[in-house]
GROMACS .gro file of C-alpha atoms in nm:
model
  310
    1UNK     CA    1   0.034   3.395  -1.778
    2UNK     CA    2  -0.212   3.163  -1.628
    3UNK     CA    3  -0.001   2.890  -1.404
    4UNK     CA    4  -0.139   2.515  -1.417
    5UNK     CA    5  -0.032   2.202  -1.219
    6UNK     CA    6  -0.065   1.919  -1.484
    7UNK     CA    7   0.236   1.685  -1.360
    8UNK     CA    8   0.484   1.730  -1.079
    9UNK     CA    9   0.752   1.917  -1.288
   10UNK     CA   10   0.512   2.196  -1.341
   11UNK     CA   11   0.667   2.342  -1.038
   12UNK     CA   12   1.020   2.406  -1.026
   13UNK     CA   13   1.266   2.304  -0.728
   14UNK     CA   14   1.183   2.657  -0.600
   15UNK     CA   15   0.832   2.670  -0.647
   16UNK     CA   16   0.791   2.263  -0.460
   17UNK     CA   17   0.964   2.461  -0.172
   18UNK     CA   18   0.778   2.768  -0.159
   19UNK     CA   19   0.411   2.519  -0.204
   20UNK     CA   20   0.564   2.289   0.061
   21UNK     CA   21   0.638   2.545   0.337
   22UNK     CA   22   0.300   2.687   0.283
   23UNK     CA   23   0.148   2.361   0.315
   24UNK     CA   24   0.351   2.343   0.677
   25UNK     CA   25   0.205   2.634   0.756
   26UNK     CA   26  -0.122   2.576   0.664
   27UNK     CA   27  -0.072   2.244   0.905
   28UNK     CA   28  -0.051   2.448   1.200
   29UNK     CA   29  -0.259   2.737   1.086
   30UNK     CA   30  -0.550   2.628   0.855
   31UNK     CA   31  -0.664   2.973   0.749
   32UNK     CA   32  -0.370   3.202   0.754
   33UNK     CA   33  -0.507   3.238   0.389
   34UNK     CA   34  -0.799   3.287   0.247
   35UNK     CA   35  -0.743   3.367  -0.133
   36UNK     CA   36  -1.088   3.216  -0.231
   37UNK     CA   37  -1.325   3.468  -0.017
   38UNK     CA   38  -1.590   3.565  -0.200
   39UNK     CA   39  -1.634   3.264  -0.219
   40UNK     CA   40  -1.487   3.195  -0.544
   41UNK     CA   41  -1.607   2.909  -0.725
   42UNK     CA   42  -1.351   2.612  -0.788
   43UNK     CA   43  -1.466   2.335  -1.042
   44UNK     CA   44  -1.389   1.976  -0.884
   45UNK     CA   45  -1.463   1.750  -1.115
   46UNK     CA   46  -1.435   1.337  -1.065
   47UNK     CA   47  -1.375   1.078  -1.365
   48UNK     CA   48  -1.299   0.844  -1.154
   49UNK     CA   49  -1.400   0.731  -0.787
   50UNK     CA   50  -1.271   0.929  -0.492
   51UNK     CA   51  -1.286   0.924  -0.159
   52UNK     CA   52  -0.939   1.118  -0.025
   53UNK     CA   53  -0.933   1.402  -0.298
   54UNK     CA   54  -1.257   1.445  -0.310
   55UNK     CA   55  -1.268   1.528   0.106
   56UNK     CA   56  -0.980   1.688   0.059
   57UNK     CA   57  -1.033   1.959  -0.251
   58UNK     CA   58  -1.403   2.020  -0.082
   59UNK     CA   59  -1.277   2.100   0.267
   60UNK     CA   60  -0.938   2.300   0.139
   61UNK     CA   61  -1.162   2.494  -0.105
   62UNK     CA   62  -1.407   2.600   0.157
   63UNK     CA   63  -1.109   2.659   0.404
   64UNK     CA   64  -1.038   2.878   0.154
   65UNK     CA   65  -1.296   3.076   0.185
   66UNK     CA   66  -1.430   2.962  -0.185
   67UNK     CA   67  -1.719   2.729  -0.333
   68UNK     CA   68  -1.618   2.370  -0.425
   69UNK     CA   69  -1.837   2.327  -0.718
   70UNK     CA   70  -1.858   1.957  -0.756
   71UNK     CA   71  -1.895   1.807  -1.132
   72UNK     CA   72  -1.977   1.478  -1.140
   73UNK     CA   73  -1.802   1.318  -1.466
   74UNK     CA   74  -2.081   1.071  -1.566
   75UNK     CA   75  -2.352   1.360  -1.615
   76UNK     CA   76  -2.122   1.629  -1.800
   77UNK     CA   77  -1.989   1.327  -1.997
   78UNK     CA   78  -1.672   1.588  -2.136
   79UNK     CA   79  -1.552   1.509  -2.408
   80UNK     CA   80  -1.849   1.330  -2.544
   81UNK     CA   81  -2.154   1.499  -2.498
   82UNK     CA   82  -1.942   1.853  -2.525
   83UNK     CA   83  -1.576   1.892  -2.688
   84UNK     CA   84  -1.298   1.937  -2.385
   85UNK     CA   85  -1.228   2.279  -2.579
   86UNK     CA   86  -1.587   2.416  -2.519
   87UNK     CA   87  -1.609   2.274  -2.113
   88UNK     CA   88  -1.298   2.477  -2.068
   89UNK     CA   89  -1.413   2.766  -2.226
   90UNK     CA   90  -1.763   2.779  -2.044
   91UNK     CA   91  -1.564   2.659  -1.672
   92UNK     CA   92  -1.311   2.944  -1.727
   93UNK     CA   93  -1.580   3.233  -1.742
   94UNK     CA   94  -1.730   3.140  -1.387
   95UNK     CA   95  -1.453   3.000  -1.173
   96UNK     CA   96  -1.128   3.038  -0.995
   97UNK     CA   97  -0.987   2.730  -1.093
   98UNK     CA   98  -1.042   2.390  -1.242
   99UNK     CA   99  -0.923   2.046  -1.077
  100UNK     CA  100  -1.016   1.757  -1.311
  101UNK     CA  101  -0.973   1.378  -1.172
  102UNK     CA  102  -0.978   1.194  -1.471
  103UNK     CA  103  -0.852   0.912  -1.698
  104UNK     CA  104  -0.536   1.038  -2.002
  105UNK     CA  105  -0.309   1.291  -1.986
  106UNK     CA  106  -0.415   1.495  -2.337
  107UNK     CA  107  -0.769   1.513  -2.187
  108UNK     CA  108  -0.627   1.770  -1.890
  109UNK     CA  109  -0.366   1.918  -2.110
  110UNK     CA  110  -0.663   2.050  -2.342
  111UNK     CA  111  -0.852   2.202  -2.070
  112UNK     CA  112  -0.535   2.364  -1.976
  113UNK     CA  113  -0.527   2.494  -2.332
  114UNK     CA  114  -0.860   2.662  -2.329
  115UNK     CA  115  -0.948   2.743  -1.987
  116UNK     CA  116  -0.812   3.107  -1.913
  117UNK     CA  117  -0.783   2.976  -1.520
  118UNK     CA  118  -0.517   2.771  -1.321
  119UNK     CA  119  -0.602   2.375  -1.392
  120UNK     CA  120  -0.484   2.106  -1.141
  121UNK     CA  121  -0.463   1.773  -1.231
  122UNK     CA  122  -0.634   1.615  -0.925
  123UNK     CA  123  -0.547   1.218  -1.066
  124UNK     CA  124  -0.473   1.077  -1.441
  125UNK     CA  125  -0.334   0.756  -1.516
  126UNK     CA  126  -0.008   0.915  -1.609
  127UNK     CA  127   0.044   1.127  -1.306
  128UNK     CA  128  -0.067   1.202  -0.897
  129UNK     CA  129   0.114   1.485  -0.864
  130UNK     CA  130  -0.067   1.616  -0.537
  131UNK     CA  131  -0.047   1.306  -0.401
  132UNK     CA  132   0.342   1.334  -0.408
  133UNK     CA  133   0.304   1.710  -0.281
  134UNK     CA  134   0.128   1.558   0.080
  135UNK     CA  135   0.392   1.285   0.051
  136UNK     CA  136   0.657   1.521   0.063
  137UNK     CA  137   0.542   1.682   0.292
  138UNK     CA  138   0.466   1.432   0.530
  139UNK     CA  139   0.795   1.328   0.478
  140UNK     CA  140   0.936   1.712   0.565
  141UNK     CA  141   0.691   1.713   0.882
  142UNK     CA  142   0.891   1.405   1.032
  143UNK     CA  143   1.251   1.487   0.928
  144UNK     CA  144   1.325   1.810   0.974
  145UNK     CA  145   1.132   2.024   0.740
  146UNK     CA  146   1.133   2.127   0.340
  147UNK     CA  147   1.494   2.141   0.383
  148UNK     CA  148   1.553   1.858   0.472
  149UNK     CA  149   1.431   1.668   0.245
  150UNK     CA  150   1.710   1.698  -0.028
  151UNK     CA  151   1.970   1.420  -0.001
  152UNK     CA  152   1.718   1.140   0.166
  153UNK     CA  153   1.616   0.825  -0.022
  154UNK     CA  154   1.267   0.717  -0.107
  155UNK     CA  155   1.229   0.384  -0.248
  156UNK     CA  156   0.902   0.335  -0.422
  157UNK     CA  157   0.808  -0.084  -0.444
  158UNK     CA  158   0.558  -0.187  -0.688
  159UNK     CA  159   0.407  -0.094  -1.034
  160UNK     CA  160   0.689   0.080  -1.188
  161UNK     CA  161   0.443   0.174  -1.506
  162UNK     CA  162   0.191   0.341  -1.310
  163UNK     CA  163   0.110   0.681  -1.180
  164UNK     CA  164   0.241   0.698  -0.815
  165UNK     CA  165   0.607   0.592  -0.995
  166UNK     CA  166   0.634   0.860  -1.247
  167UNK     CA  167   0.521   1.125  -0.964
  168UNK     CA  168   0.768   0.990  -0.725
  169UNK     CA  169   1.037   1.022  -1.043
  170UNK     CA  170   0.967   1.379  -1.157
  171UNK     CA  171   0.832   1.515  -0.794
  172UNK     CA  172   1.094   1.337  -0.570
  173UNK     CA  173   1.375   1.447  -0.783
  174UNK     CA  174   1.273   1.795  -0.801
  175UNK     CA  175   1.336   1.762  -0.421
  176UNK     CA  176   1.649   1.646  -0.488
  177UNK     CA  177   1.572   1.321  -0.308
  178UNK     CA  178   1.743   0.984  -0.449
  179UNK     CA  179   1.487   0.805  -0.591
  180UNK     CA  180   1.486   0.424  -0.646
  181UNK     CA  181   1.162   0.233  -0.809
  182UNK     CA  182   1.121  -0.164  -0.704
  183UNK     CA  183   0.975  -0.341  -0.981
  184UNK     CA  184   0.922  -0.634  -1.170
  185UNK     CA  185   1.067  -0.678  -1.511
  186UNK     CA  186   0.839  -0.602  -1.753
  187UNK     CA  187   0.658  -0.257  -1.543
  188UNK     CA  188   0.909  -0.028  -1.637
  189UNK     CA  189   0.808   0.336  -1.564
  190UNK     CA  190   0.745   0.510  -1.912
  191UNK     CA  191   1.122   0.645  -2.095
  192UNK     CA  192   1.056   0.978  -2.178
  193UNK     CA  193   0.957   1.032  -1.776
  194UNK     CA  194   1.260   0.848  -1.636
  195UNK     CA  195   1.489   1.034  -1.874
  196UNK     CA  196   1.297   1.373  -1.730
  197UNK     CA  197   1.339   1.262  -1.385
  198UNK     CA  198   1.697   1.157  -1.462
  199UNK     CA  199   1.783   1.537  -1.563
  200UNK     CA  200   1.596   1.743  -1.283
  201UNK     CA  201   1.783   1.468  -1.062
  202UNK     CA  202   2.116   1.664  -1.252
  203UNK     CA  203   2.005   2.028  -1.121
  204UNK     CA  204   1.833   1.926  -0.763
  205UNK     CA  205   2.131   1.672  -0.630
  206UNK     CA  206   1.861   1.373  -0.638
  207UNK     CA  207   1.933   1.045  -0.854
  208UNK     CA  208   1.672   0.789  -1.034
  209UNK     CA  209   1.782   0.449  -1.018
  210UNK     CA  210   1.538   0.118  -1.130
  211UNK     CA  211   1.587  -0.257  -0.988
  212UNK     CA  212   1.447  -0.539  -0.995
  213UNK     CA  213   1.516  -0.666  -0.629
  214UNK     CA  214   1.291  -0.541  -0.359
  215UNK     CA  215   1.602  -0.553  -0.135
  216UNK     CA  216   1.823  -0.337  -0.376
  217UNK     CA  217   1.527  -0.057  -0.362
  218UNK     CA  218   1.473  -0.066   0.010
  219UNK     CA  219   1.815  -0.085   0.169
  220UNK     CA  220   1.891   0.219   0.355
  221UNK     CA  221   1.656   0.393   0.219
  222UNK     CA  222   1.498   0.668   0.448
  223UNK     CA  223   1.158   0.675   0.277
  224UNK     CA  224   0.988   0.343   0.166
  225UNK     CA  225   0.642   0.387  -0.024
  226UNK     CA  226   0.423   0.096  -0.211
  227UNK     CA  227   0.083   0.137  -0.367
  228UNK     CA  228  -0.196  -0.090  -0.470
  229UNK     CA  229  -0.047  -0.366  -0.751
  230UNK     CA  230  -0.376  -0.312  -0.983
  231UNK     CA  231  -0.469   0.025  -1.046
  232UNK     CA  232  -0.860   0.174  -1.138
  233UNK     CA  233  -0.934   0.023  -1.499
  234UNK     CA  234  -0.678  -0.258  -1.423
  235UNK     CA  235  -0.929  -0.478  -1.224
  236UNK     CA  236  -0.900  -0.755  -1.520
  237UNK     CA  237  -0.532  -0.811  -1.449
  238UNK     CA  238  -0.552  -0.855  -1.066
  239UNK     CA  239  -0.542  -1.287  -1.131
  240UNK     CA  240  -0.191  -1.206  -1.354
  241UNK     CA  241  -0.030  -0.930  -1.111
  242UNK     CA  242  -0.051  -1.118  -0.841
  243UNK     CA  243   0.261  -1.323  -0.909
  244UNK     CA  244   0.508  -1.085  -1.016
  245UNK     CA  245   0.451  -0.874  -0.741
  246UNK     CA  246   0.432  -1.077  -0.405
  247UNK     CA  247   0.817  -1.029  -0.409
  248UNK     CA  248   0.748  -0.656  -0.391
  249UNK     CA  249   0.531  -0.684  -0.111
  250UNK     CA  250   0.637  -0.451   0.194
  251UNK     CA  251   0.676  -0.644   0.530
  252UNK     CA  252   0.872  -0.647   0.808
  253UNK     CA  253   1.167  -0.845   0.618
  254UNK     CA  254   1.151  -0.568   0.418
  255UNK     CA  255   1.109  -0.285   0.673
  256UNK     CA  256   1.396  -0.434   0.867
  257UNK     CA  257   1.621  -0.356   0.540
  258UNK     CA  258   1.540   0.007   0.523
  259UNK     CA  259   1.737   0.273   0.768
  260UNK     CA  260   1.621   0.194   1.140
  261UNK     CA  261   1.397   0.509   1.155
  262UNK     CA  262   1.225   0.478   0.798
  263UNK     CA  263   0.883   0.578   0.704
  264UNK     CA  264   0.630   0.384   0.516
  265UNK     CA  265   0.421   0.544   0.290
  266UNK     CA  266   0.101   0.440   0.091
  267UNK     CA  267  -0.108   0.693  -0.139
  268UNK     CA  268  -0.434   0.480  -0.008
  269UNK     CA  269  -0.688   0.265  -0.045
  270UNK     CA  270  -0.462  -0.003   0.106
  271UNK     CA  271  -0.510  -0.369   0.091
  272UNK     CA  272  -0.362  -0.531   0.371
  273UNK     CA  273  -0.138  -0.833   0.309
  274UNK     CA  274  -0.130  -0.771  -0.058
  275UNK     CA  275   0.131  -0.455  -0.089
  276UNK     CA  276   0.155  -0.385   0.219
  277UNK     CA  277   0.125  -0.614   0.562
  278UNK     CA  278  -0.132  -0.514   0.826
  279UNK     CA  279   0.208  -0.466   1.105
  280UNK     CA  280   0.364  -0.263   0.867
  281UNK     CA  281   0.108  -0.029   0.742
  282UNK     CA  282  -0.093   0.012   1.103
  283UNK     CA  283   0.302  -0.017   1.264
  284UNK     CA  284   0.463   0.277   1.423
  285UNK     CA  285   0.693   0.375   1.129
  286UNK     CA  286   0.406   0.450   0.909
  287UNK     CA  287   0.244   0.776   0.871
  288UNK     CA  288   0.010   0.698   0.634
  289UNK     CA  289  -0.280   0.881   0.868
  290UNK     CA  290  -0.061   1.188   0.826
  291UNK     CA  291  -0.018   1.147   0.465
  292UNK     CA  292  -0.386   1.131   0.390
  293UNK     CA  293  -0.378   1.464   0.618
  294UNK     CA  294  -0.151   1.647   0.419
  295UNK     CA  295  -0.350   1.603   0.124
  296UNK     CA  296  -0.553   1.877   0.271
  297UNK     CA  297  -0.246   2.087   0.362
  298UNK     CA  298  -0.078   2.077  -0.001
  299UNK     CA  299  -0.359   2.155  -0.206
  300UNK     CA  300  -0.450   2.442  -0.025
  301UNK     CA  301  -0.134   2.580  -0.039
  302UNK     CA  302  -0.099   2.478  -0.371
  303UNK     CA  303  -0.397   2.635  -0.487
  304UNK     CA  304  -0.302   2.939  -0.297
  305UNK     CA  305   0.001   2.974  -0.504
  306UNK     CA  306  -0.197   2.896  -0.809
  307UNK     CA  307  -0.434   3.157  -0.768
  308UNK     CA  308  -0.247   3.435  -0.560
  309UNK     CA  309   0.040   3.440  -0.817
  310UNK     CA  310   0.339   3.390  -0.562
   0.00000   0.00000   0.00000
């Protein structure tokens, strides 16, 4: 049965570990595997700009040992100019695998459908679920390993609605990490993903709580991660997001709330002293460098698990 990564709880708490340790290892060791020689062609293909996963999918593909076989989204127009159904179909017959950047959900759960090859959802506005695979394991590099991630407490501050939060929900929990979302009333992260989140946090040990206060989220927490307030295709909103979320902003004040040896977190691009301050983000608890690293790391090793079948 052909294995796909459409959303974080794709993998189960055993297969995040087994992804995550590989990624480790590919850290110290960037070609202790090589499943792609050939090289096999992998289909990258970009809705939506990119700067990090495009680097990163092109290197780790090549590192490999496949072809990164770019698609630019404008040109093949799927969807439009040719039915998901058939791009899938013609993609499956002449690569390894298919990572698809790109705007709703359905559109990446179709080529899923008809592909015949492992798809990875590289970015959609529900879900960033290999972003949360580098977070993680940033977060393991600093503290101790994959195991010891289970138990800790990332608090995410921002857009509750978005993509990064319902990641962090469904990927954090299946870490079994206590997860607690910062956010304005009124950007709520969507129901049926909290109440998802809520029962992997009921197998793994984790917990989903969401406030209101930036100081509830933050407090002791060992993990503290923001992203941008207006997401791609939001840019008309920026003038009425502002408001709400300049209480959500992470700063020192807020830093200074957190557990003493916290790390900050930010998926990138950053803007400095909207989200996130300039101290903070270029400070010496963040690791966003690392994180933007990892990137790299994970989706190697999870395309290595995609392909190799263990």
């Amino acid at each position: 049965m052909t294995r796909h990564f459409l959303r974080d709880d794709d993998l189960s708490p055993r297969d995040q570990r087994a992804v995550l340790e590989l990624a480790l290892a590919f850290r110290d060791d960037r070609f202790i595997r090589t499943p792609l020689t050939g090289p096999r062609a992998v289909a990258v293909i970009f809705d939506k700009p990119t700067l990090r996963t495009q680097v990163s999918f092109t290197a780790g593909i090549a590192e490999l040992g496949g072809f990164p076989l770019a698609v630019d989204g404008k040109l093949a127009r799927i969807g439009e100019r040719e039915s998901i159904a058939d791009t899938a179909r013609v993609l499956g017959r002449q690569v390894a695998a298919i990572v698809w950047r790109t705007f709703s959900q359905d559109r990446l759960e179709q080529m899923a459908e008809f592909s015949g090859v492992p798809v990875v959802n590289a970015l959609t506005d529900s879900f960033h679920p290999c972003q949360i695979l580098a977070d993680l394991a940033t977060i393991a590099q600093h503290r101790g390993g994959v195991g010891g991630l289970a138990g800790r407490t990332l608090a995410y501050v921002g857009d509750g609605a978005n993509n990064m939060s319902h990641s962090y929900l469904l990927g954090g929990t299946t870490a079994g990490l206590h997860v607690r979302i910062g956010t304005p009333e009124g950007y709520l992260p969507d129901a049926s993903i909290l109440a998802d989140a809520t029962a992997i946090a009921a197998d793994t040990g984790g917990s989903v709580s969401v406030v209101h206060s930036l100081a509830e989220a933050v407090t002791g927490a060992d993990v503290v991660a923001t992203d941008t307030w207006v997401s791609m295709g939001q840019e008309s909103e920026a003038a009425d997001r502002e408001t709400p979320f300049v209480p959500f902003r992470v700063d020192s004040a807020a830093m200074a709330l957190a557990a003493p040896d916290a790390l900050v977190l930010h998926c990138l691009p950053a803007y400095r002293g909207k989200e996130i301050t300039a101290e903070v983000l270029d400070g010496p608890q963040s690791v966003v460098w690392d994180e933007a690293e990892n990137r790299l790391h994970a989706q190697k090793a999870l395309l290595s698990w995609l392909v190799e079948g263990t």
